[in-house]
């Protein structure tokens, strides 16, 4: 599913407009769902994979990039800011 198709689907499911989608860099493959409040949900591990594959970063570089740039920006995205899911370790 392309990013545009996922965005369209999320907007259909969202109760209100204003769902924030991470587009730069493109984390389309990491977008895994939407909450009842219309917030996009991303998988952190898949976000790392996106940067490794698309931007040729190492896994450590990708995680540092996400931590510094994406996590810090979430506070400024408002009530519809995306949620980044971190899977529990076994």
Short mmCIF file of C-alpha atoms in Angstrom, two decimals:
data_model
loop_
_atom_site.label_atom_id
_atom_site.label_comp_id
_atom_site.label_asym_id
_atom_site.label_seq_id
_atom_site.Cartn_x
_atom_site.Cartn_y
_atom_site.Cartn_z
CA UNK A 1 0.00 0.00 0.00
CA UNK A 2 1.41 3.39 -0.94
CA UNK A 3 1.70 6.29 1.49
CA UNK A 4 -1.14 8.08 -0.26
CA UNK A 5 -3.40 5.03 0.05
CA UNK A 6 -2.54 4.71 3.74
CA UNK A 7 -3.21 8.41 4.32
CA UNK A 8 -6.58 8.10 2.57
CA UNK A 9 -7.47 5.05 4.66
CA UNK A 10 -6.43 6.77 7.88
CA UNK A 11 -8.49 9.82 7.01
CA UNK A 12 -11.49 7.59 6.37
CA UNK A 13 -11.06 5.97 9.78
CA UNK A 14 -10.29 9.16 11.69
CA UNK A 15 -13.19 10.72 13.54
CA UNK A 16 -11.92 14.22 12.74
CA UNK A 17 -9.57 15.77 10.21
CA UNK A 18 -6.09 16.69 11.35
CA UNK A 19 -4.38 13.32 11.63
CA UNK A 20 -0.65 13.96 11.43
CA UNK A 21 1.29 11.70 9.04
CA UNK A 22 5.09 11.59 9.12
CA UNK A 23 6.21 12.34 5.56
CA UNK A 24 9.78 13.61 5.77
CA UNK A 25 11.41 11.21 5.89
CA UNK A 26 8.86 8.81 4.45
CA UNK A 27 7.84 6.22 7.05
CA UNK A 28 4.98 4.76 4.98
CA UNK A 29 6.08 1.17 5.59
CA UNK A 30 6.18 1.81 9.35
CA UNK A 31 2.60 3.11 9.53
CA UNK A 32 0.68 0.30 11.21
CA UNK A 33 -2.65 1.76 12.25
CA UNK A 34 -4.76 4.50 13.75
CA UNK A 35 -6.24 5.09 17.18
CA UNK A 36 -9.89 5.81 17.88
CA UNK A 37 -8.86 9.44 18.31
CA UNK A 38 -7.47 9.55 14.78
CA UNK A 39 -3.78 9.41 15.66
CA UNK A 40 -1.44 7.56 13.31
CA UNK A 41 0.54 4.71 14.90
CA UNK A 42 4.06 3.82 13.75
CA UNK A 43 6.30 0.89 14.63
CA UNK A 44 9.71 2.15 15.76
CA UNK A 45 11.57 -0.89 14.41
CA UNK A 46 9.95 -0.42 11.02
CA UNK A 47 10.84 3.29 11.08
CA UNK A 48 14.48 2.29 11.57
CA UNK A 49 14.18 -0.16 8.66
CA UNK A 50 12.78 2.62 6.44
CA UNK A 51 15.80 4.82 7.10
CA UNK A 52 18.25 1.95 6.65
CA UNK A 53 16.72 0.99 3.30
CA UNK A 54 15.81 4.39 1.89
CA UNK A 55 18.48 6.68 3.32
CA UNK A 56 21.30 4.15 3.67
CA UNK A 57 21.82 4.78 7.36
CA UNK A 58 23.10 2.19 9.78
CA UNK A 59 20.59 1.01 12.38
CA UNK A 60 22.35 3.10 15.05
CA UNK A 61 22.32 6.20 12.84
CA UNK A 62 18.64 5.67 12.06
CA UNK A 63 17.70 5.29 15.73
CA UNK A 64 19.73 8.41 16.62
CA UNK A 65 18.01 10.33 13.81
CA UNK A 66 14.55 9.27 14.97
CA UNK A 67 15.34 10.02 18.60
CA UNK A 68 16.77 13.45 17.89
CA UNK A 69 14.50 14.65 15.09
CA UNK A 70 11.21 12.79 15.28
CA UNK A 71 10.68 12.18 19.00
CA UNK A 72 11.56 15.78 19.82
CA UNK A 73 9.11 17.13 17.23
CA UNK A 74 6.10 15.15 18.50
CA UNK A 75 5.42 17.68 21.25
CA UNK A 76 4.84 20.37 18.62
CA UNK A 77 2.41 18.36 16.48
CA UNK A 78 -0.66 18.91 18.64
CA UNK A 79 -3.38 16.56 19.82
CA UNK A 80 -3.21 14.47 16.65
CA UNK A 81 0.53 13.82 16.94
CA UNK A 82 1.49 10.32 15.85
CA UNK A 83 2.20 7.57 18.34
CA UNK A 84 5.43 5.64 17.93
CA UNK A 85 5.10 2.13 19.26
CA UNK A 86 8.12 0.43 20.75
CA UNK A 87 7.66 -3.35 20.86
CA UNK A 88 8.37 -5.04 24.18
CA UNK A 89 11.50 -7.16 24.30
CA UNK A 90 11.22 -10.84 25.28
#
